[in-house]
mmCIF file of C-alpha atoms and ligand atoms in Angstrom:
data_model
loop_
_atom_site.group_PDB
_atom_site.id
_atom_site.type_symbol
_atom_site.label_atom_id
_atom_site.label_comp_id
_atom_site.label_asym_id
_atom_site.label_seq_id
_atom_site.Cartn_x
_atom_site.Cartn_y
_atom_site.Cartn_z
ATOM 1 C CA UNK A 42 0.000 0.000 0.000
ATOM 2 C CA UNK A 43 1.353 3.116 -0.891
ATOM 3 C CA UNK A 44 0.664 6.671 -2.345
ATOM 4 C CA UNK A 45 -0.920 10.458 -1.704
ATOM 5 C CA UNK A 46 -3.860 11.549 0.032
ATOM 6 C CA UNK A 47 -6.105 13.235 -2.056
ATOM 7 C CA UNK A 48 -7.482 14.705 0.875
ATOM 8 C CA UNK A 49 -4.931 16.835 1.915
ATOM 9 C CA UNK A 50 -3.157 19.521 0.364
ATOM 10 C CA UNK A 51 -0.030 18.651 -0.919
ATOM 11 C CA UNK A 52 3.129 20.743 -0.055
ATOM 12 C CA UNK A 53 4.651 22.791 -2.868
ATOM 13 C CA UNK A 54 7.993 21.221 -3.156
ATOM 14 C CA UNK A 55 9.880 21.890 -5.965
ATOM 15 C CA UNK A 56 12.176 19.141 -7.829
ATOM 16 C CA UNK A 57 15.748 19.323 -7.403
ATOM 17 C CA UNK A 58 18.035 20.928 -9.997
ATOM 18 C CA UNK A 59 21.297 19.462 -9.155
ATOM 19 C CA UNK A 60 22.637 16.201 -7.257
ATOM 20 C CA UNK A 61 22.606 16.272 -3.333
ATOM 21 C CA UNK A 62 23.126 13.505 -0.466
ATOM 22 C CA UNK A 63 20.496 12.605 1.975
ATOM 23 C CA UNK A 64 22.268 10.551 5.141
ATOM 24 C CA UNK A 65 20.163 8.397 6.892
ATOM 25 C CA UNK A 66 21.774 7.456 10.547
ATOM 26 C CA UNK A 67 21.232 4.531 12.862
ATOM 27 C CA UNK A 68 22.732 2.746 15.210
ATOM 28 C CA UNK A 69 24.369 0.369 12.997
ATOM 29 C CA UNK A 70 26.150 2.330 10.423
ATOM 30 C CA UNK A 71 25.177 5.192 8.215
ATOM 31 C CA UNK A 72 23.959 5.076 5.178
ATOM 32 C CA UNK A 73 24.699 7.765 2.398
ATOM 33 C CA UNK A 74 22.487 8.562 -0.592
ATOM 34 C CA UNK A 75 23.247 10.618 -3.513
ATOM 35 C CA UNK A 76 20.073 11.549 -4.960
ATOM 36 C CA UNK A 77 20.065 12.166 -8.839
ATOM 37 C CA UNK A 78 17.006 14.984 -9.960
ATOM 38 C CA UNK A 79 16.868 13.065 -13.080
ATOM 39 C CA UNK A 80 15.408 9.965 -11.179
ATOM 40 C CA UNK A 81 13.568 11.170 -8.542
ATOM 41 C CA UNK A 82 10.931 10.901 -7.741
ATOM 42 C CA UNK A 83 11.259 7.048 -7.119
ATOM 43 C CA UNK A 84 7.368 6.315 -7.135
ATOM 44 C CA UNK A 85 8.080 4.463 -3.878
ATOM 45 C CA UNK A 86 5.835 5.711 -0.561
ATOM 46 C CA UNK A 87 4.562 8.915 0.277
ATOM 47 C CA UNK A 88 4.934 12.597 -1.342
ATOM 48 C CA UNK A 89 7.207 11.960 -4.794
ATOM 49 C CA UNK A 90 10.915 12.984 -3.929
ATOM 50 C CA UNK A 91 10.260 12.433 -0.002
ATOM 51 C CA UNK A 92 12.417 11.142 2.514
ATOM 52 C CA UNK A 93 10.724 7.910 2.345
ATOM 53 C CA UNK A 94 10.905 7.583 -1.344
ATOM 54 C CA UNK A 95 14.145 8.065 -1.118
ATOM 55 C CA UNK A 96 15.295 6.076 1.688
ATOM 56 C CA UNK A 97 12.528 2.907 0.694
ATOM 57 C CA UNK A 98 14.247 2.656 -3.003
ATOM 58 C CA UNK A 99 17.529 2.449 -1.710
ATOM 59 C CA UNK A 100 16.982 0.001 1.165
ATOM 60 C CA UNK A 101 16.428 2.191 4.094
ATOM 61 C CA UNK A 102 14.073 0.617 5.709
ATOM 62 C CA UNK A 103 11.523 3.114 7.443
ATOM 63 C CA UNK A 104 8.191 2.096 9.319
ATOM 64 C CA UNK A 105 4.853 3.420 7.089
ATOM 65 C CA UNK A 106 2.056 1.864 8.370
ATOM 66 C CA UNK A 107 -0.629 3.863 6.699
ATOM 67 C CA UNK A 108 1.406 4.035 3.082
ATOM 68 C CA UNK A 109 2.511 7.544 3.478
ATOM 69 C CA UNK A 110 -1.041 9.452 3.699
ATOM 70 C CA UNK A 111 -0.330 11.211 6.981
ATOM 71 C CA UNK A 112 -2.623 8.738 8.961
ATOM 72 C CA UNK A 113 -0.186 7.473 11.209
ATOM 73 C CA UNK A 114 2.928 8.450 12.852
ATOM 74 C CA UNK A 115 5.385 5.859 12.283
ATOM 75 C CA UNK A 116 7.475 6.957 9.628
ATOM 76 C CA UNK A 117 8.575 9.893 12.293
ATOM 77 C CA UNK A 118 12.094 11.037 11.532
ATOM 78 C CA UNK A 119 14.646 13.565 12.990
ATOM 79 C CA UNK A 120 15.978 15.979 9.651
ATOM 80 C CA UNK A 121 19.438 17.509 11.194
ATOM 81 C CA UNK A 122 20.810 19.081 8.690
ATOM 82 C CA UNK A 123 19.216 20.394 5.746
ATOM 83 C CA UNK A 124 15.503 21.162 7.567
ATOM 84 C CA UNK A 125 15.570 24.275 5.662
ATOM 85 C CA UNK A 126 15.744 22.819 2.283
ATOM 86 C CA UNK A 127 12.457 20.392 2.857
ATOM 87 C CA UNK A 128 9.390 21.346 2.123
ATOM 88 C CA UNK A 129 7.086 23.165 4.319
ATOM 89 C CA UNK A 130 5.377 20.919 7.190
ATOM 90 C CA UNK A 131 1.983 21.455 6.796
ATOM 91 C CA UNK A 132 -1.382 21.285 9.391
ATOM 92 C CA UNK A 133 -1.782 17.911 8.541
ATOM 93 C CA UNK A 134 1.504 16.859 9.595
ATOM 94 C CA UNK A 135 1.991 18.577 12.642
ATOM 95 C CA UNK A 136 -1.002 16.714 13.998
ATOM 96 C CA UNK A 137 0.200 13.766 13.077
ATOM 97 C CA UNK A 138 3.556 14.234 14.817
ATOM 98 C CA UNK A 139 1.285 15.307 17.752
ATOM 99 C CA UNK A 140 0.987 11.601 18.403
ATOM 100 C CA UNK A 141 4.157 10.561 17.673
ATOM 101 C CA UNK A 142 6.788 10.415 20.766
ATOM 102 C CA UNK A 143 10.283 11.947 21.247
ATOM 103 C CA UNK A 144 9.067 14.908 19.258
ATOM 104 C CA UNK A 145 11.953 17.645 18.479
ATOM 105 C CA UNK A 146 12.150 20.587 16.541
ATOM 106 C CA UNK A 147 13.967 18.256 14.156
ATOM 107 C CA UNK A 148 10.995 15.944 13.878
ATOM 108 C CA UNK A 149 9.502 15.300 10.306
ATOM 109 C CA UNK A 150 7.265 12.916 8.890
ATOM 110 C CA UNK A 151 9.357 11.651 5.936
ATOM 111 C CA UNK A 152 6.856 10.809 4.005
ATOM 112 C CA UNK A 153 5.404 14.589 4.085
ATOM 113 C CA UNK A 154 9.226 15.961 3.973
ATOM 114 C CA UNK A 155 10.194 16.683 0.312
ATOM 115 C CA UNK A 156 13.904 17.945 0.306
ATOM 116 C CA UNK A 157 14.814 20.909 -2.869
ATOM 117 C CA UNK A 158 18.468 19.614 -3.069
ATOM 118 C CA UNK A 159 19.978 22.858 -2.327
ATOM 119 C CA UNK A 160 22.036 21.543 0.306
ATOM 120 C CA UNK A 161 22.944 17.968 1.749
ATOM 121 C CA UNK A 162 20.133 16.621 4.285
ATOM 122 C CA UNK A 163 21.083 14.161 7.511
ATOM 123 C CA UNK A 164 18.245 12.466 9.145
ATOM 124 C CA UNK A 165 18.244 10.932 12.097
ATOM 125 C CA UNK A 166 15.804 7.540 12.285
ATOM 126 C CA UNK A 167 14.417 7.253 15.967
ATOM 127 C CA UNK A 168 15.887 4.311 17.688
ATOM 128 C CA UNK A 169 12.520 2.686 17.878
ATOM 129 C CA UNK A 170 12.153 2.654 14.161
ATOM 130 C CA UNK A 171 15.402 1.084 13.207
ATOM 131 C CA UNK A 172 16.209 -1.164 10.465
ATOM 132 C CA UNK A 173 18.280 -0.127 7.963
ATOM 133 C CA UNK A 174 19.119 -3.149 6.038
ATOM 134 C CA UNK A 175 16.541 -4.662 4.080
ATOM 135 C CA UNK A 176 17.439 -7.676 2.384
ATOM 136 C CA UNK A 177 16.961 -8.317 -0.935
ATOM 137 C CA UNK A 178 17.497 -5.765 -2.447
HETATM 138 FE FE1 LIG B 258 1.981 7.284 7.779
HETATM 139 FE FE2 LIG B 258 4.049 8.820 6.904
HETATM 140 S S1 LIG B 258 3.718 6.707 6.634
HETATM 141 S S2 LIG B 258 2.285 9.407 8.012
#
């Protein structure tokens, strides 16, 4: 299961004119992606060009329970460098990550978080929503 809501407005978040690296870090080892504008969006999960679609087609493995429509919580993920290139988190969102725990100022659903590739992005995966290795892939 997988996809938009067509319920919600979607974010304005441009495409990316020029290669940038999203790092995903966990507890076992770090995992760097460099993201090509010519190929994203990966049709995987969630907004096209998100955090999850980024991380799911490269083997990051990152809890979605409700396929990336902002009706859960569990793809909640800490952005720690590069926030200010993502897109704008909107109502919808926030009250998602209302229900989420550990909440920061960092905290983004990355499903909803659509990074411009003006700079390099970090994020952080919550301890409780490790797994970075997926097999098979
Ligand atoms: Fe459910 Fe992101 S996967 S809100």
């Amino acid at each position: 299961m997988g996809g938009t809501n067509p319920y919600i407005r979607q974010p304005n978040a441009p495409k990316p004119k020029k290669a940038y690296k999203v790092t995903f870090k966990g507890d076992v080892k770090d995992v760097v992606i460099e993201v090509d504008p010519a190929k994203v969006p990966y049709g995987e999960t969630g907004l096209p060009g998100s955090l999850l679609d980024i991380a799911l087609h490269n083997g990051v493995e990152i809890d979605h329970a409700c396929g990336g429509v902002v009706a859960c919580s569990t793809c909640h993920v800490y952005v720690t460098q590069g926030a200010q290139t993502c897109s704008f988190s909107e109502d919808s969102e926030q009250d998602m990550l209302d229900l989420a725990p550990d909440v920061r100022p960092s905290s983004r659903l990355s499903c909803q978080c659509v990074p411009n590739g003006d700079s390099d992005v970090t994020v952080e995966i919550p301890s409780w929503n490790r797994n970075l290795v997926r097999e098979g892939k």
